[in-house]
Every structure is written in structure tokens, then in C-alpha cells.
Amino acid sequence: MKKIPNPNNKYMPSLSEFYFFWGILFLVATLAASLSSYYLYSSIGRQFTFVLMILSLIMLFWGMYQDLKISFKSPYILWGILFVIITTYFLQRAEMHRFDFMVGDASDYFAAGICSVTYSQDIGYILPLSAAITAVGYEIFGIKNVLFSYIIFYLSSVPIFYYLFRKLNLSAYLSLVMGTFLIFIPLSIWYAKSSFTEPIWQILLFVFLINMYSISQINTLNWKNIIVTYMIFFLAPMLRVEGVFYSGLLTFLALFHFWKYSNYKIFIFSGIGLFIVAISTHITLKLRPDYLLHRQFNRIIPHATEENVMIAIYTLTILLVFILLLVYLFKKVYSKLPFPLLVTIFSITSKLGLAYIYAIKKHMSFSDMLFLNEYELAVGNFGLPITIMMIIGLVLLYMQALRGHILSLLLVVIYTIFYIPFVMQAVTFFDPHAFFFYWNRYYFSVFMMVHLFALGLSFQYLYATLSKYISSIKIIDRSFITFFILIIFSSMNIKLYTLSVKEAHLKGSYKLYDWVQGYIGEQPLDLVTESGIVYKQNARDDGKESIEYLIGRTFNIYKMPIKNHISTDSKRLIDGLQYTSLSKEVNYVLCVSTHPCQLKNITISKVDTLILPLEWREHFGLDNNSSKIHQGNLSKSVVKHLPLHATLYRVVPHIKLGKALSFKHMKPSTLSMFKEGWTVLPDSGMLAKKKKSVISLAMLRDNPTTDYILTLRYAIMDATKASAKTVLFSYNAEKIKEVSADSPYTRTVQLRLSKKLIRSQHGEKELTIETVPSGNFILRSLTLSISAQ
């Protein structure tokens, strides 16, 4: 008998569960491997991390397919749907952010990750796990697509949230719709293509939620759940300081287990897990003391030090273990308590209490702190109709939690515990920033996902309600789809969606580094900039960084350190600044201005010019007149433009006319004139290793008024009467002289470089020396002079 697809199937097949578990295991292993390779500075480790990342996605999507194929008639249609989802996901995130010209948390992860590859150093200021993902991206995709590793990693959100919606008893179809809806959300698009921690944090948190759900379903523990859970406990504090709150999540899991099963193994498991969180936090304090003590823990502990912070954390850990021990010892009494009711009451009272405390501390109204900030963020990102559905869903979520539905209880606990850092930030949708959607990231990391689960419950409730009053399944499906489409399109801001897809912060700024490195490789250089070019970093008054700092910071990461810097006004650069080299170590000079800039000196030669139209969108706007532009509409936020004109110059050798060039203690710029096929012979000259060898004559004027005379003293060591050699001298491929040598003795040749010849040639000024047949040509001295005629 032919199997009839069941779109309302509530149970996932065991094969699907199997693939989902291994996908999750590989996903967590990806983060662990990236962190290991980051500190081991291992190229092989980073490549292995990428392989794990791809394997995790294959497993997760295969598990999703195994569940969905029960509900679809044709596997080809299902494969087509999954292909469209994945393709659309990547196309929406093709324009990646850049953080080269930014100083902040995202740029720290960006710079630290690249530096771990280029210098094998950990220069990070903030926690290292996100930087480790950047290092993988730089290793695999290079400078242009360095953030592609984040985009690939966040693709796992689709099958993960599909799985969680299924565990909330949503049908396969509705779970697929909600998982697909996730990839179209502007916040999801905007942050998936960045190096911020929030996308990784979101995935890690809800992978842990899946693991908690799995553990809560059985009386005994298995090794798979233990490994995944302990890995997450170690990794979470390495990603965000809120990783310490995993202790609260683990405590809840243990309390639930004692109430439902009373298994002593969960006490041992929980005790070890709590100490892993504490130890991992201690390690981060050793790795990032300045950031954690002065930017994070000092909010809770005045005058925070490593000692008093860890005393507090270890004391809290021991206290939690002691509480769990007491609960286990009195489990007979404890198991009779109305656990779901107590958790729900705790959630509501905790939110009320925290809102009251922080409303006073932040000088805000109690109602704003309690729900208006969260409501504004929901409306600002999703629109009013969807927000109303989310509020209804939150009520349904709490009702399910009251009935003891474990996943609903877990979501309520997450919603409660992570309300603490949310109220500590006290951000609103309308707070301005230099980075578009910046403050929304606190909503995106946890609260948005809880709201989306609530939205799924609302749609499920709507479908169930329609089923009660309408007997025809076709009419139910059509009514539901019509309502779903109306809600989505009447609520979502299409302009915000378009902006999140087409725009990116400082899009294309990598071109400056890629362009310079294409010419100079990994060499030091000097920098000349227009004074007064600053980039506004954040909403603080002091949040400004100069262009020379931003360029110097990132050039150094790419192994192009800035040796010297000159700042001057734009007029001098437009007219032509008389530049004097400040260092004997550099061969190149970069000039950066908001207008075309030029440097004048016979010791430098222009290489190329790049116009970089830097652009970024602020969150509403930081200027005093910003409100006149956006008028409260985020899609009309202020767009900043900072066009940069970059001109690269090469330091050319400056030879004194009439004076023989010495090959002893040559400057780097002088040595650079000997290009292909030369090697230094100490105290005796330059040996031409190849049949053709090239000398740069970039010091010659472009429009000379007289001829140059180039005098060369040379010897061909293997020239004999029996094996005579012919030497051809060419200027830019045009032969100017041919001489013969039949002995190894030193000879002198004079080459006339006429003004007509020089003017007629464009591009590089080069002298090519060719020995036929090949011989050991040694240049003893070189003298450049001006013709007397």
C-alpha cells in the first residue's frame, strides 16, 4: 500500500533524530576545534575546523530531510525546496560587512582572527571564540571573504530551529515555514554576515536547549549528551561573558530531573558541569583580564579584581552544588512540589524584580524597563501585527510551561535568565549608533528567538482553532496560508529587508589593503594622510578614530607595517607635497586623502591610484540634524560617505650624478633597482644569475631636457677566446648596444639614453642585460651622468 504523507505528523523518526544529534555534535566540535587552532596557530587545525563545519551542516540538513520526507509526496520537490532555501540564504548575505575602518567589539574579533594567522599571535582584547571563527574564514577564503565562515556557520540555524519547532509539537510544514521565515528576517541577514558574537551565541544557546531537552526526556544520562553539554559549558564563557549564566540553566535542568526522575547521576553530572563553567570563566579572566574586569564584572562587583570575581563565582558554584545536594537528599518531599507552577511564578517575579531594580539604577520608568523596550524592539524589527502574534504566543508559551511541557519550561527559563543582561544594557530600538542595527543585537541574540518560538505557537493555535470549526482540510489550509501571508506582508518592513540585503557596513573597504598588498607584498611602508579625517565609532562623544590609526592598525595585521606617518592639510596634498623620505627601510609610500593627492620628489615614483567610496549607514543617526532626515523611520537612517583617494608611490634609488654606485652597505631602495636575476657579491658587485637581468632606472626624469650617459664596469668570468660572449643592452625592450667579450677581465661600456628614447617609452624605465650564450655577468660599478652635448 502506498504511504500517504502526513503533514501534521508530530513525531520525528529515529533516523532523523540520529542525524540531528551528530550534526549538533559536529557543530559544537567546530567551535572547539576553531578555538584550539586559534591558540595553536595551526593552519591544518583551521582547515580541519572548516571540514567539521561542513559536516555538521550536511548532518543537520539530512536530519531535516529525513523528517520532512514523511510529509512530502515527492523527494524531488523536497530537495528543490531545500536547495532554494540554502541558495536564497547565501544570496541574501552576499554583501559582507567590513571592520577594517572600525574600532569596537566586531573589529576586535576581526583583527585578532587575522593576526592569529599572519603573525601567530593572540592580540585580542575581547573574548576569543569569535576571533577563532574569523581565523578560519581568513585561512579558507582570504581577505575579501573572511567573514564567509560566519555565514556558513549561521546556516545551521535553519535546521536547528526547525528541530525546536518540531519539539514544540508544530507540524513539519509549519516548522519548515518558520525555519524559512528566519532567513528572511533583516536582523538575521544583517548579523549573519558580521563578526559579532551574537549569531554564534544564538546557535550555541539553542544547541544547548536541544541537549537539555534530550536529557530531560530520559531517566539516565548517555555519553553523547554528556560530551556535548560539557563542551558547551567550556565554550560559552569563551564567547560572551554571559556564559556564566549557563550555571543557572544547568541548575534548572538538575532541579527538573530531581523532580521528575530523582536520579543521583544528574547530581554528579551537574556538579561537574557547574565547575566547568567556573573554570572556563577563570581561564577567560587569565586571557582577557582588562576587558572582563573593567568592562564587564565591574558592573556587578565594584573594584573588580581577578581574585574577588573568582571568589564570588566559585562560592556561587559551591552554593548551587550544595542546594542540589539538599534537593536530592529530600527528593521525596521535593518531587511532590508543583514544579512547573513554581518555575512560572519564579520567572514572572524575577522579571518584575529585575525591572524594578534596574529602572531605578538606569533612571527609567518601571513600565519601560519591564516590557516597553522589548516591545519597541519587536515592533521595530517585525512590525505591529507580528508583535501582537508574538505576545499571544508568549502567553501560550507560559500556559504550556504551566502544564509541564518541558521545552516550553526551558524556553521560559532562558527568557528569564537572560533578561538579566538585557535589562543591564537597557537599550531601546531608537538609541542611535554608528553601526546600523547595533543595539538590536542584544534583542537578536536571545529574545528574538524566544519571540519567534512564541510566534510559531500562535500560528499553531490559529491552525488548531480553524480545524475545530472547519471540516474541509483544503479550506483550512487556504485560510491559514492567506492569513499567514497577510500577517507577514502587512507587518514586515520591505525597505529594511532590502537594506539588510543590499548594504553592508564599510562594504568594499578590503580593496585598499588588497590593492596595496598586490603591489608591495609583505613590506613596511610610510603613510601620508590628510589631517582631520576621522571616523565616528559609536554614540560616545570620544568615539572617534583618525584615519591614520585605522589604516596603521589594519595594515600591520596584514604584514604591511607603517614605519612613519606624516599628517598635513588637504590643500598641500592637492597642490603636491614636497615629500622627503623619513626611513631607509621602506620602498613604498601611501598617500590617503579625501581628494586626489600627490607627492613630489625625485626619489619617489607614482605606482597607482585607487578611489575608495567608503559608505556606512548609522542606526538612525548621530548628528544633531539626523532626526530631520530619518523622522523616526529606521529605513531612512543617515548614510555617511567618506570617499578616500589613495595613491601609492615607490621609493626609487637616488643616484648622485657622476658618482659611481657603491655596492657596499646599499640602502634597501638602492638594492631594489636590481630586479630580476641578481644576487649580491659582497665587496665585488652584483652577479646576474639569469641569462636576462633587469636594472630599474626609475630615477630618470619622464621628460628630460638632455641625454643620460650610463657607464657600466663589468666582467664575464667564463668568457674566453674559445667561448666568447655577446652582451645585449636594451632599454624597455629596445636594443641600444651590443658588445662582445672574449676574456674574464673587467671592461667598461657607455650607454647613451637619449631624451627622445626616454620620452617615447612609457611605463617602467628598465635596462635589460642579456648574455648570449649564458654567462656569469658581474657588474662592478654603475655611474649615471648627464651628457655634455
mmCIF file with all atom_site columns, N, CA, C and O in Angstrom, residues 202-232:
data_model
loop_
_atom_site.group_PDB
_atom_site.id
_atom_site.type_symbol
_atom_site.label_atom_id
_atom_site.label_alt_id
_atom_site.label_comp_id
_atom_site.label_asym_id
_atom_site.label_entity_id
_atom_site.label_seq_id
_atom_site.pdbx_PDB_ins_code
_atom_site.Cartn_x
_atom_site.Cartn_y
_atom_site.Cartn_z
_atom_site.occupancy
_atom_site.B_iso_or_equiv
_atom_site.pdbx_formal_charge
_atom_site.auth_seq_id
_atom_site.auth_comp_id
_atom_site.auth_asym_id
_atom_site.auth_atom_id
_atom_site.pdbx_PDB_model_num
ATOM 1   N N  . GLN A 1 202 ? 23.707 32.718 19.675 1.00 0.00 ? 202 GLN A N  1
ATOM 2   C CA . GLN A 1 202 ? 22.336 32.257 19.458 1.00 0.00 ? 202 GLN A CA 1
ATOM 3   C C  . GLN A 1 202 ? 22.322 30.760 19.148 1.00 0.00 ? 202 GLN A C  1
ATOM 4   O O  . GLN A 1 202 ? 21.538 29.993 19.717 1.00 0.00 ? 202 GLN A O  1
ATOM 5   N N  . ILE A 1 203 ? 23.199 30.341 18.220 1.00 0.00 ? 203 ILE A N  1
ATOM 6   C CA . ILE A 1 203 ? 23.267 28.927 17.844 1.00 0.00 ? 203 ILE A CA 1
ATOM 7   C C  . ILE A 1 203 ? 23.696 28.074 19.035 1.00 0.00 ? 203 ILE A C  1
ATOM 8   O O  . ILE A 1 203 ? 23.102 27.024 19.322 1.00 0.00 ? 203 ILE A O  1
ATOM 9   N N  . LEU A 1 204 ? 24.736 28.506 19.749 1.00 0.00 ? 204 LEU A N  1
ATOM 10  C CA . LEU A 1 204 ? 25.250 27.736 20.882 1.00 0.00 ? 204 LEU A CA 1
ATOM 11  C C  . LEU A 1 204 ? 24.184 27.570 21.957 1.00 0.00 ? 204 LEU A C  1
ATOM 12  O O  . LEU A 1 204 ? 24.018 26.488 22.526 1.00 0.00 ? 204 LEU A O  1
ATOM 13  N N  . LEU A 1 205 ? 23.445 28.636 22.224 1.00 0.00 ? 205 LEU A N  1
ATOM 14  C CA . LEU A 1 205 ? 22.419 28.595 23.270 1.00 0.00 ? 205 LEU A CA 1
ATOM 15  C C  . LEU A 1 205 ? 21.308 27.614 22.918 1.00 0.00 ? 205 LEU A C  1
ATOM 16  O O  . LEU A 1 205 ? 20.875 26.817 23.755 1.00 0.00 ? 205 LEU A O  1
ATOM 17  N N  . PHE A 1 206 ? 20.892 27.619 21.665 1.00 0.00 ? 206 PHE A N  1
ATOM 18  C CA . PHE A 1 206 ? 19.772 26.753 21.303 1.00 0.00 ? 206 PHE A CA 1
ATOM 19  C C  . PHE A 1 206 ? 20.214 25.334 20.959 1.00 0.00 ? 206 PHE A C  1
ATOM 20  O O  . PHE A 1 206 ? 19.400 24.413 21.001 1.00 0.00 ? 206 PHE A O  1
ATOM 21  N N  . VAL A 1 207 ? 21.480 25.132 20.684 1.00 0.00 ? 207 VAL A N  1
ATOM 22  C CA . VAL A 1 207 ? 22.021 23.766 20.658 1.00 0.00 ? 207 VAL A CA 1
ATOM 23  C C  . VAL A 1 207 ? 21.997 23.190 22.074 1.00 0.00 ? 207 VAL A C  1
ATOM 24  O O  . VAL A 1 207 ? 21.644 22.029 22.293 1.00 0.00 ? 207 VAL A O  1
ATOM 25  N N  . PHE A 1 208 ? 22.345 24.043 23.035 1.00 0.00 ? 208 PHE A N  1
ATOM 26  C CA . PHE A 1 208 ? 22.275 23.613 24.432 1.00 0.00 ? 208 PHE A CA 1
ATOM 27  C C  . PHE A 1 208 ? 20.828 23.328 24.828 1.00 0.00 ? 208 PHE A C  1
ATOM 28  O O  . PHE A 1 208 ? 20.553 22.381 25.591 1.00 0.00 ? 208 PHE A O  1
ATOM 29  N N  . LEU A 1 209 ? 19.905 24.109 24.321 1.00 0.00 ? 209 LEU A N  1
ATOM 30  C CA . LEU A 1 209 ? 18.485 23.885 24.603 1.00 0.00 ? 209 LEU A CA 1
ATOM 31  C C  . LEU A 1 209 ? 18.048 22.512 24.097 1.00 0.00 ? 209 LEU A C  1
ATOM 32  O O  . LEU A 1 209 ? 17.328 21.775 24.791 1.00 0.00 ? 209 LEU A O  1
ATOM 33  N N  . ILE A 1 210 ? 18.496 22.154 22.883 1.00 0.00 ? 210 ILE A N  1
ATOM 34  C CA . ILE A 1 210 ? 18.178 20.828 22.340 1.00 0.00 ? 210 ILE A CA 1
ATOM 35  C C  . ILE A 1 210 ? 18.755 19.736 23.220 1.00 0.00 ? 210 ILE A C  1
ATOM 36  O O  . ILE A 1 210 ? 18.102 18.724 23.511 1.00 0.00 ? 210 ILE A O  1
ATOM 37  N N  . ASN A 1 211 ? 19.984 19.951 23.669 1.00 0.00 ? 211 ASN A N  1
ATOM 38  C CA . ASN A 1 211 ? 20.623 18.946 24.508 1.00 0.00 ? 211 ASN A CA 1
ATOM 39  C C  . ASN A 1 211 ? 19.919 18.827 25.864 1.00 0.00 ? 211 ASN A C  1
ATOM 40  O O  . ASN A 1 211 ? 19.753 17.729 26.400 1.00 0.00 ? 211 ASN A O  1
ATOM 41  N N  . MET A 1 212 ? 19.517 19.976 26.438 1.00 0.00 ? 212 MET A N  1
ATOM 42  C CA . MET A 1 212 ? 18.753 19.945 27.696 1.00 0.00 ? 212 MET A CA 1
ATOM 43  C C  . MET A 1 212 ? 17.442 19.194 27.512 1.00 0.00 ? 212 MET A C  1
ATOM 44  O O  . MET A 1 212 ? 17.025 18.418 28.388 1.00 0.00 ? 212 MET A O  1
ATOM 45  N N  . TYR A 1 213 ? 16.800 19.443 26.392 1.00 0.00 ? 213 TYR A N  1
ATOM 46  C CA . TYR A 1 213 ? 15.534 18.762 26.117 1.00 0.00 ? 213 TYR A CA 1
ATOM 47  C C  . TYR A 1 213 ? 15.746 17.253 26.043 1.00 0.00 ? 213 TYR A C  1
ATOM 48  O O  . TYR A 1 213 ? 14.967 16.467 26.580 1.00 0.00 ? 213 TYR A O  1
ATOM 49  N N  . SER A 1 214 ? 16.827 16.846 25.367 1.00 0.00 ? 214 SER A N  1
ATOM 50  C CA . SER A 1 214 ? 17.128 15.422 25.233 1.00 0.00 ? 214 SER A CA 1
ATOM 51  C C  . SER A 1 214 ? 17.397 14.778 26.594 1.00 0.00 ? 214 SER A C  1
ATOM 52  O O  . SER A 1 214 ? 16.910 13.687 26.883 1.00 0.00 ? 214 SER A O  1
ATOM 53  N N  . ILE A 1 215 ? 18.159 15.478 27.434 1.00 0.00 ? 215 ILE A N  1
ATOM 54  C CA . ILE A 1 215 ? 18.480 14.950 28.763 1.00 0.00 ? 215 ILE A CA 1
ATOM 55  C C  . ILE A 1 215 ? 17.223 14.855 29.623 1.00 0.00 ? 215 ILE A C  1
ATOM 56  O O  . ILE A 1 215 ? 17.039 13.904 30.400 1.00 0.00 ? 215 ILE A O  1
ATOM 57  N N  . SER A 1 216 ? 16.338 15.827 29.500 1.00 0.00 ? 216 SER A N  1
ATOM 58  C CA . SER A 1 216 ? 15.135 15.861 30.344 1.00 0.00 ? 216 SER A CA 1
ATOM 59  C C  . SER A 1 216 ? 14.130 14.774 29.983 1.00 0.00 ? 216 SER A C  1
ATOM 60  O O  . SER A 1 216 ? 13.215 14.496 30.755 1.00 0.00 ? 216 SER A O  1
ATOM 61  N N  . GLN A 1 217 ? 14.295 14.145 28.807 1.00 0.00 ? 217 GLN A N  1
ATOM 62  C CA . GLN A 1 217 ? 13.330 13.152 28.353 1.00 0.00 ? 217 GLN A CA 1
ATOM 63  C C  . GLN A 1 217 ? 13.596 11.753 28.888 1.00 0.00 ? 217 GLN A C  1
ATOM 64  O O  . GLN A 1 217 ? 12.740 10.879 28.785 1.00 0.00 ? 217 GLN A O  1
ATOM 65  N N  . ILE A 1 218 ? 14.795 11.537 29.433 1.00 0.00 ? 218 ILE A N  1
ATOM 66  C CA . ILE A 1 218 ? 15.161 10.189 29.874 1.00 0.00 ? 218 ILE A CA 1
ATOM 67  C C  . ILE A 1 218 ? 15.670 10.212 31.308 1.00 0.00 ? 218 ILE A C  1
ATOM 68  O O  . ILE A 1 218 ? 16.160 11.225 31.795 1.00 0.00 ? 218 ILE A O  1
ATOM 69  N N  . ASN A 1 219 ? 15.546 9.075  31.959 1.00 0.00 ? 219 ASN A N  1
ATOM 70  C CA . ASN A 1 219 ? 15.953 8.968  33.363 1.00 0.00 ? 219 ASN A CA 1
ATOM 71  C C  . ASN A 1 219 ? 17.466 8.863  33.502 1.00 0.00 ? 219 ASN A C  1
ATOM 72  O O  . ASN A 1 219 ? 18.043 9.314  34.495 1.00 0.00 ? 219 ASN A O  1
ATOM 73  N N  . THR A 1 220 ? 18.113 8.264  32.515 1.00 0.00 ? 220 THR A N  1
ATOM 74  C CA . THR A 1 220 ? 19.558 8.058  32.592 1.00 0.00 ? 220 THR A CA 1
ATOM 75  C C  . THR A 1 220 ? 20.284 9.011  31.655 1.00 0.00 ? 220 THR A C  1
ATOM 76  O O  . THR A 1 220 ? 19.697 9.560  30.727 1.00 0.00 ? 220 THR A O  1
ATOM 77  N N  . LEU A 1 221 ? 21.583 9.165  31.899 1.00 0.00 ? 221 LEU A N  1
ATOM 78  C CA . LEU A 1 221 ? 22.413 10.012 31.051 1.00 0.00 ? 221 LEU A CA 1
ATOM 79  C C  . LEU A 1 221 ? 23.219 9.136  30.102 1.00 0.00 ? 221 LEU A C  1
ATOM 80  O O  . LEU A 1 221 ? 23.645 8.042  30.467 1.00 0.00 ? 221 LEU A O  1
ATOM 81  N N  . ASN A 1 222 ? 23.417 9.607  28.873 1.00 0.00 ? 222 ASN A N  1
ATOM 82  C CA . ASN A 1 222 ? 24.279 8.872  27.953 1.00 0.00 ? 222 ASN A CA 1
ATOM 83  C C  . ASN A 1 222 ? 25.508 9.718  27.623 1.00 0.00 ? 222 ASN A C  1
ATOM 84  O O  . ASN A 1 222 ? 25.514 10.943 27.802 1.00 0.00 ? 222 ASN A O  1
ATOM 85  N N  . TRP A 1 223 ? 26.527 9.057  27.156 1.00 0.00 ? 223 TRP A N  1
ATOM 86  C CA . TRP A 1 223 ? 27.820 9.725  26.924 1.00 0.00 ? 223 TRP A CA 1
ATOM 87  C C  . TRP A 1 223 ? 27.716 10.840 25.893 1.00 0.00 ? 223 TRP A C  1
ATOM 88  O O  . TRP A 1 223 ? 28.429 11.843 25.981 1.00 0.00 ? 223 TRP A O  1
ATOM 89  N N  . LYS A 1 224 ? 26.810 10.695 24.911 1.00 0.00 ? 224 LYS A N  1
ATOM 90  C CA . LYS A 1 224 ? 26.685 11.712 23.862 1.00 0.00 ? 224 LYS A CA 1
ATOM 91  C C  . LYS A 1 224 ? 26.222 13.046 24.439 1.00 0.00 ? 224 LYS A C  1
ATOM 92  O O  . LYS A 1 224 ? 26.785 14.102 24.134 1.00 0.00 ? 224 LYS A O  1
ATOM 93  N N  . ASN A 1 225 ? 25.200 12.990 25.286 1.00 0.00 ? 225 ASN A N  1
ATOM 94  C CA . ASN A 1 225 ? 24.700 14.220 25.898 1.00 0.00 ? 225 ASN A CA 1
ATOM 95  C C  . ASN A 1 225 ? 25.726 14.837 26.841 1.00 0.00 ? 225 ASN A C  1
ATOM 96  O O  . ASN A 1 225 ? 25.857 16.068 26.904 1.00 0.00 ? 225 ASN A O  1
ATOM 97  N N  . ILE A 1 226 ? 26.445 13.999 27.554 1.00 0.00 ? 226 ILE A N  1
ATOM 98  C CA . ILE A 1 226 ? 27.457 14.498 28.496 1.00 0.00 ? 226 ILE A CA 1
ATOM 99  C C  . ILE A 1 226 ? 28.562 15.238 27.754 1.00 0.00 ? 226 ILE A C  1
ATOM 100 O O  . ILE A 1 226 ? 28.958 16.350 28.137 1.00 0.00 ? 226 ILE A O  1
ATOM 101 N N  . ILE A 1 227 ? 29.068 14.651 26.659 1.00 0.00 ? 227 ILE A N  1
ATOM 102 C CA . ILE A 1 227 ? 30.158 15.274 25.903 1.00 0.00 ? 227 ILE A CA 1
ATOM 103 C C  . ILE A 1 227 ? 29.733 16.625 25.337 1.00 0.00 ? 227 ILE A C  1
ATOM 104 O O  . ILE A 1 227 ? 30.434 17.635 25.493 1.00 0.00 ? 227 ILE A O  1
ATOM 105 N N  . VAL A 1 228 ? 28.574 16.648 24.675 1.00 0.00 ? 228 VAL A N  1
ATOM 106 C CA . VAL A 1 228 ? 28.096 17.894 24.070 1.00 0.00 ? 228 VAL A CA 1
ATOM 107 C C  . VAL A 1 228 ? 27.890 18.970 25.126 1.00 0.00 ? 228 VAL A C  1
ATOM 108 O O  . VAL A 1 228 ? 28.294 20.130 24.963 1.00 0.00 ? 228 VAL A O  1
ATOM 109 N N  . THR A 1 229 ? 27.252 18.594 26.233 1.00 0.00 ? 229 THR A N  1
ATOM 110 C CA . THR A 1 229 ? 26.956 19.565 27.290 1.00 0.00 ? 229 THR A CA 1
ATOM 111 C C  . THR A 1 229 ? 28.223 20.139 27.894 1.00 0.00 ? 229 THR A C  1
ATOM 112 O O  . THR A 1 229 ? 28.333 21.372 28.069 1.00 0.00 ? 229 THR A O  1
ATOM 113 N N  . TYR A 1 230 ? 29.181 19.297 28.207 1.00 0.00 ? 230 TYR A N  1
ATOM 114 C CA . TYR A 1 230 ? 30.421 19.786 28.823 1.00 0.00 ? 230 TYR A CA 1
ATOM 115 C C  . TYR A 1 230 ? 31.222 20.660 27.858 1.00 0.00 ? 230 TYR A C  1
ATOM 116 O O  . TYR A 1 230 ? 31.872 21.629 28.273 1.00 0.00 ? 230 TYR A O  1
ATOM 117 N N  . MET A 1 231 ? 31.182 20.312 26.571 1.00 0.00 ? 231 MET A N  1
ATOM 118 C CA . MET A 1 231 ? 31.864 21.157 25.580 1.00 0.00 ? 231 MET A CA 1
ATOM 119 C C  . MET A 1 231 ? 31.230 22.548 25.547 1.00 0.00 ? 231 MET A C  1
ATOM 120 O O  . MET A 1 231 ? 31.934 23.568 25.492 1.00 0.00 ? 231 MET A O  1
ATOM 121 N N  . ILE A 1 232 ? 29.906 22.595 25.584 1.00 0.00 ? 232 ILE A N  1
ATOM 122 C CA . ILE A 1 232 ? 29.211 23.883 25.569 1.00 0.00 ? 232 ILE A CA 1
ATOM 123 C C  . ILE A 1 232 ? 29.543 24.681 26.827 1.00 0.00 ? 232 ILE A C  1
ATOM 124 O O  . ILE A 1 232 ? 29.757 25.901 26.757 1.00 0.00 ? 232 ILE A O  1
#
